[in-house]
Amino acid sequence: MIKSWIEIKENSDFSMENIPFGIGNIPGSGPKVCTRIGDTLIDISMLSKLGYFDQLGRDEDVFDKEVLNPFIAKGKSFTCGVRTIIFECFIHGGASENESSLLNERALYPADSIEMLMPLDVGDYTDFYSSREHATNVGVMFRDPENALLPNWLHLPVGYHGRASSIIVSGASIHRPKGQIKPADSPLPVFGPTRQLDFELELAFVVGKNTSLGQSVPVAEAESYIFGLLLFNDLSARDIQAWEYVPLGPFLSKNFGSVVSPWVVTMDALKPFRVPGPMQEPEVLPYLRTEGDNNIDINLEVSIQAADQPEFTVCKSNFRYMYWSMSQQLAHHTVNGCNIRIGDLYASGTISGPEEGSFGSMLELTWRGTRPIILPDGSERKFIDDGDTIIIRGHCHKENLRVGFGEAVVTILPSN
Ligand code: MN
């Protein structure tokens, strides 16, 4: 672990090797592009005012903004340059005593004292369905255990167009959504609050470069269009979903709210944790063929915290299990000429691993409610209760190097 002149606790997600980007609401001056080292938040717009990035060119101020989009739009040579300058400034011995006291006074804040805002203006959001374990579990539960995967699944990354307007940042609360539900013992639907509110453990990648309508992103170049990743909780109402999804897919069961972590971790920071993906058999069509380490070893976990109770971890999974890689998802998404825009989010789909404790939704963990989870207070969960807080965390580690995402947290309130 590289040392900084800022304190970094041993298990911090926010090591010197991370330097993620987010939007902090700085007291007295408003939303600014920020980063975080250890438990310290750094106002990058102030570093810019102090001249730290003059060598990268001083045209438009992309740090004094409400979202990261204009910063991301400057391109990877600029955003990587900013990361390098921050790294050199905050590395142990990188700043003189005068410099560090000036920075302390003007640009540094205790991270827990700053409200983090939704970091992106998300134009479009797509949700994939790329975990073979998840798709298999769902297929076994709802269709045919013998033919759990539908015939297309091994040939293309299945996805659907989601809703961008209801993506919110960690720390928010959501009222239990209402909708049409068809009870098993009745031919007619009823209207009311969902009784099967669920989370989906996912990661989402952020598009870093626009394409024009008609242009396709080749799979080998796809990563140059990806700026970074954040944690993503695709909240789902299973009873509403089961009734509405035929034949066009999820609709109101998914668009009432999805939750992201406030920090976007760059693809560069994730480089040391690259791993090969699973073998793809049958062989995929040429436009989806890839080589090399296309997956990332990211440890993920989900905890549930009932009101006034301790947290309880219900799932431990890993992003490396994904059958379809991000590059394949983006190549497939654009193969017909569909254009993509900076700030778009492409979520992985529920990330389930091979073992029971690694399933990425309550639907799978409790096997459609048939095997409830017992929380430390003795209460049972088939799905999520009112007052429950859902916490997703993710981090990579290798020897003594750690790069993490922090948290995506949401509390469920009763229906209003
Ligand atoms: Mn999903």
PDB file of C-alpha atoms and ligand atoms in Angstrom, residues 125-129 134 160 199-202 232-236 238 241 250 254 258 347-351, ligand 1:
ATOM      1  CA  TYR A 125     -29.729   3.166 -18.435  1.00  0.00           C
ATOM      2  CA  THR A 126     -29.638  -0.449 -19.583  1.00  0.00           C
ATOM      3  CA  ASP A 127     -29.742  -3.511 -17.351  1.00  0.00           C
ATOM      4  CA  PHE A 128     -28.160  -6.730 -18.531  1.00  0.00           C
ATOM      5  CA  TYR A 129     -28.742 -10.261 -17.288  1.00  0.00           C
ATOM      6  CA  HIS A 134     -28.491 -15.894 -11.681  1.00  0.00           C
ATOM      7  CA  TYR A 160     -33.526  -4.475 -21.346  1.00  0.00           C
ATOM      8  CA  PHE A 199     -32.537  -5.996  -4.090  1.00  0.00           C
ATOM      9  CA  GLU A 200     -30.302  -6.978  -6.986  1.00  0.00           C
ATOM     10  CA  LEU A 201     -26.555  -6.904  -6.365  1.00  0.00           C
ATOM     11  CA  GLU A 202     -25.021  -5.337  -9.465  1.00  0.00           C
ATOM     12  CA  PHE A 232     -25.696  -0.606  -8.357  1.00  0.00           C
ATOM     13  CA  ASN A 233     -28.772  -1.871  -6.499  1.00  0.00           C
ATOM     14  CA  ASP A 234     -31.542  -2.642  -8.984  1.00  0.00           C
ATOM     15  CA  LEU A 235     -34.470  -2.688  -6.546  1.00  0.00           C
ATOM     16  CA  SER A 236     -37.203  -5.017  -7.787  1.00  0.00           C
ATOM     17  CA  ARG A 238     -41.032  -9.525  -7.622  1.00  0.00           C
ATOM     18  CA  GLN A 241     -42.698  -8.266 -12.041  1.00  0.00           C
ATOM     19  CA  PRO A 250     -39.761  -5.681 -16.534  1.00  0.00           C
ATOM     20  CA  LYS A 254     -38.011  -1.990 -11.636  1.00  0.00           C
ATOM     21  CA  SER A 258     -32.247   2.093  -8.363  1.00  0.00           C
ATOM     22  CA  ALA A 347     -25.663  -2.445 -15.225  1.00  0.00           C
ATOM     23  CA  SER A 348     -24.370  -5.989 -15.117  1.00  0.00           C
ATOM     24  CA  GLY A 349     -27.499  -7.774 -13.992  1.00  0.00           C
ATOM     25  CA  THR A 350     -27.667  -9.567 -10.662  1.00  0.00           C
ATOM     26  CA  ILE A 351     -24.247 -10.962  -9.773  1.00  0.00           C
TER      27      ILE A 351
HETATM   28 MN    MN B   1     -31.256  -6.162 -12.582  1.00  0.00          MN
END
